[in-house]
Amino acid sequence: MRANFISLAFATTACAAQLSAFPLNSKKAPETQDDLMAIQDALQAALPKAKAATVCIDLGDGSGSGVIVNKDGLVMTAAHVSGGVGKDVKVILPDGTKLKAETLGLVSDTDAALIQITEEYPGGGDFPFIEINKTDDTKLGDWIFSLGHSGGFDKDRGVVVRLARLVRIANTTI
């Protein structure tokens, strides 16, 4: 599974992923119960990896969401979440573990930013991550989903999932 983009259309969205090579992308709308079940099955198959890489970003006076995009703990988020460059923040993993992180940079035109987790992954090893789709093959009509921590981290609630279709692509935003 590849993360195609950070969906900034949804406030507090952390991860959006195309349901890759999904046959229903070419249909105008689901036509049968089997179509709806296929969408559900594809979403459920992709969710575990996406959930593991979706984090809450604690800014102290607010929060946002992000997605880990490499094994070393690089987090992609929205520029308005990062709050600038060189700021200390906390990243909250799905299990509630809080790790120190630093904002690296942002592009305000696309509302995109990067944050680096500066502590090791608990228990050692690599951070769970979603690979960025470098082929840029996302197209109108693709089924997508996004994950985030609307209203801040809540371990009991977990990450919020939104399912949608891609309806607009511009030069700098999806």
GROMACS .gro file of C-alpha atoms in nm:
model
  174
    1MET     CA    1   0.000   0.000   0.000
    2ARG     CA    2   0.129   0.348  -0.081
    3ALA     CA    3   0.026   0.683   0.056
    4ASN     CA    4  -0.057   0.894  -0.246
    5PHE     CA    5  -0.093   1.221  -0.063
    6ILE     CA    6  -0.181   1.387   0.260
    7SER     CA    7  -0.544   1.481   0.223
    8LEU     CA    8  -0.561   1.838   0.339
    9ALA     CA    9  -0.928   1.863   0.248
   10PHE     CA   10  -1.004   1.694   0.578
   11ALA     CA   11  -0.901   1.885   0.890
   12THR     CA   12  -0.675   1.672   1.112
   13THR     CA   13  -0.620   1.407   0.845
   14ALA     CA   14  -0.309   1.198   0.881
   15CYS     CA   15  -0.309   0.947   0.604
   16ALA     CA   16  -0.487   0.911   0.276
   17ALA     CA   17  -0.429   0.618   0.053
   18GLN     CA   18  -0.565   0.516  -0.282
   19LEU     CA   19  -0.718   0.171  -0.280
   20SER     CA   20  -0.454   0.071  -0.534
   21ALA     CA   21  -0.552  -0.086  -0.866
   22PHE     CA   22  -0.906  -0.098  -0.740
   23PRO     CA   23  -1.151  -0.211  -1.011
   24LEU     CA   24  -1.436   0.003  -0.876
   25ASN     CA   25  -1.237   0.322  -0.941
   26SER     CA   26  -1.367   0.314  -1.299
   27LYS     CA   27  -1.737   0.292  -1.202
   28LYS     CA   28  -1.935   0.612  -1.160
   29ALA     CA   29  -2.086   0.471  -0.839
   30PRO     CA   30  -2.115   0.134  -0.664
   31GLU     CA   31  -2.390  -0.057  -0.840
   32THR     CA   32  -2.448  -0.358  -0.617
   33GLN     CA   33  -2.405  -0.483  -0.265
   34ASP     CA   34  -2.103  -0.677  -0.393
   35ASP     CA   35  -1.947  -0.346  -0.503
   36LEU     CA   36  -1.997  -0.203  -0.153
   37MET     CA   37  -1.851  -0.516   0.003
   38ALA     CA   38  -1.546  -0.492  -0.228
   39ILE     CA   39  -1.488  -0.134  -0.113
   40GLN     CA   40  -1.521  -0.242   0.250
   41ASP     CA   41  -1.285  -0.538   0.203
   42ALA     CA   42  -1.019  -0.323   0.032
   43LEU     CA   43  -1.041  -0.064   0.308
   44GLN     CA   44  -1.018  -0.325   0.583
   45ALA     CA   45  -0.717  -0.488   0.416
   46ALA     CA   46  -0.528  -0.157   0.399
   47LEU     CA   47  -0.620  -0.021   0.743
   48PRO     CA   48  -0.381  -0.210   0.975
   49LYS     CA   49  -0.066  -0.076   0.808
   50ALA     CA   50  -0.211   0.274   0.771
   51LYS     CA   51  -0.325   0.285   1.135
   52ALA     CA   52   0.017   0.179   1.259
   53ALA     CA   53   0.180   0.472   1.074
   54THR     CA   54  -0.079   0.738   1.169
   55VAL     CA   55   0.027   0.962   1.455
   56CYS     CA   56  -0.104   1.253   1.657
   57ILE     CA   57   0.117   1.559   1.677
   58ASP     CA   58   0.099   1.735   2.014
   59LEU     CA   59   0.188   2.102   1.977
   60GLY     CA   60   0.129   2.185   2.342
   61ASP     CA   61  -0.156   2.427   2.273
   62GLY     CA   62  -0.323   2.210   2.010
   63SER     CA   63  -0.275   1.901   1.800
   64GLY     CA   64  -0.288   1.763   1.450
   65SER     CA   65  -0.226   1.441   1.266
   66GLY     CA   66   0.051   1.302   1.049
   67VAL     CA   67   0.172   0.987   0.882
   68ILE     CA   68   0.515   0.829   0.918
   69VAL     CA   69   0.666   0.803   0.569
   70ASN     CA   70   0.997   0.627   0.631
   71LYS     CA   71   1.152   0.374   0.869
   72ASP     CA   72   1.349   0.647   1.049
   73GLY     CA   73   1.043   0.833   1.177
   74LEU     CA   74   0.996   1.109   0.921
   75VAL     CA   75   0.638   1.236   0.952
   76MET     CA   76   0.442   1.414   0.681
   77THR     CA   77   0.172   1.652   0.800
   78ALA     CA   78   0.006   1.981   0.713
   79ALA     CA   79   0.206   2.304   0.726
   80HIS     CA   80  -0.056   2.458   0.951
   81VAL     CA   81  -0.001   2.170   1.196
   82SER     CA   82   0.378   2.199   1.209
   83GLY     CA   83   0.366   2.563   1.311
   84GLY     CA   84   0.702   2.648   1.157
   85VAL     CA   85   1.058   2.520   1.142
   86GLY     CA   86   1.278   2.405   1.430
   87LYS     CA   87   0.997   2.371   1.684
   88ASP     CA   88   0.990   2.097   1.945
   89VAL     CA   89   0.673   1.887   1.935
   90LYS     CA   90   0.561   1.546   2.060
   91VAL     CA   91   0.445   1.267   1.832
   92ILE     CA   92   0.197   1.025   1.986
   93LEU     CA   93   0.204   0.671   1.846
   94PRO     CA   94  -0.116   0.465   1.819
   95ASP     CA   95  -0.044   0.291   2.153
   96GLY     CA   96  -0.016   0.627   2.333
   97THR     CA   97   0.364   0.642   2.348
   98LYS     CA   98   0.487   1.003   2.329
   99LEU     CA   99   0.813   1.071   2.147
  100LYS     CA  100   1.011   1.391   2.102
  101ALA     CA  101   1.016   1.537   1.752
  102GLU     CA  102   1.124   1.851   1.566
  103THR     CA  103   0.956   2.036   1.280
  104LEU     CA  104   1.183   2.041   0.973
  105GLY     CA  105   1.023   2.248   0.703
  106LEU     CA  106   0.704   2.336   0.525
  107VAL     CA  107   0.557   2.443   0.194
  108SER     CA  108   0.271   2.681   0.260
  109ASP     CA  109   0.138   2.667  -0.100
  110THR     CA  110   0.052   2.301  -0.061
  111ASP     CA  111   0.003   2.308   0.318
  112ALA     CA  112   0.259   2.028   0.358
  113ALA     CA  113   0.530   1.986   0.621
  114LEU     CA  114   0.779   1.737   0.760
  115ILE     CA  115   0.855   1.649   1.120
  116GLN     CA  116   1.138   1.422   1.238
  117ILE     CA  117   1.089   1.198   1.540
  118THR     CA  118   1.412   1.238   1.736
  119GLU     CA  119   1.378   0.936   1.967
  120GLU     CA  120   1.418   0.571   1.872
  121TYR     CA  121   1.119   0.351   1.804
  122PRO     CA  122   1.017   0.188   2.136
  123GLY     CA  123   1.161  -0.161   2.161
  124GLY     CA  124   1.406  -0.091   1.879
  125GLY     CA  125   1.369  -0.154   1.510
  126ASP     CA  126   1.208   0.058   1.243
  127PHE     CA  127   0.907   0.284   1.266
  128PRO     CA  128   0.596   0.154   1.086
  129PHE     CA  129   0.550   0.369   0.774
  130ILE     CA  130   0.352   0.422   0.458
  131GLU     CA  131   0.554   0.453   0.139
  132ILE     CA  132   0.493   0.769  -0.062
  133ASN     CA  133   0.362   0.702  -0.413
  134LYS     CA  134   0.626   0.851  -0.640
  135THR     CA  135   0.450   0.746  -0.963
  136ASP     CA  136   0.181   1.014  -0.926
  137ASP     CA  137  -0.084   0.785  -1.073
  138THR     CA  138  -0.373   0.914  -0.864
  139LYS     CA  139  -0.670   1.015  -1.076
  140LEU     CA  140  -1.019   1.152  -1.040
  141GLY     CA  141  -1.268   0.893  -0.920
  142ASP     CA  142  -1.015   0.690  -0.717
  143TRP     CA  143  -1.147   0.562  -0.388
  144ILE     CA  144  -0.933   0.698  -0.106
  145PHE     CA  145  -0.933   0.695   0.270
  146SER     CA  146  -0.783   0.920   0.529
  147LEU     CA  147  -0.698   0.870   0.894
  148GLY     CA  148  -0.652   1.123   1.168
  149HIS     CA  149  -0.695   1.221   1.529
  150SER     CA  150  -0.985   1.464   1.512
  151GLY     CA  151  -0.998   1.659   1.835
  152GLY     CA  152  -0.665   1.518   1.956
  153PHE     CA  153  -0.538   1.177   2.060
  154ASP     CA  154  -0.788   0.945   2.230
  155LYS     CA  155  -0.658   0.592   2.279
  156ASP     CA  156  -1.007   0.455   2.355
  157ARG     CA  157  -1.156   0.604   2.037
  158GLY     CA  158  -0.856   0.537   1.819
  159VAL     CA  159  -0.792   0.695   1.484
  160VAL     CA  160  -1.085   0.831   1.282
  161VAL     CA  161  -1.129   0.683   0.933
  162ARG     CA  162  -1.288   0.869   0.641
  163LEU     CA  163  -1.370   0.706   0.309
  164ALA     CA  164  -1.418   0.917  -0.004
  165ARG     CA  165  -1.357   0.955  -0.375
  166LEU     CA  166  -1.113   1.191  -0.531
  167VAL     CA  167  -1.317   1.469  -0.691
  168ARG     CA  168  -1.065   1.745  -0.764
  169ILE     CA  169  -0.697   1.771  -0.851
  170ALA     CA  170  -0.530   2.111  -0.891
  171ASN     CA  171  -0.168   2.209  -0.954
  172THR     CA  172  -0.082   2.220  -0.586
  173THR     CA  173  -0.358   2.031  -0.407
  174ILE     CA  174  -0.575   1.724  -0.424
   0.00000   0.00000   0.00000
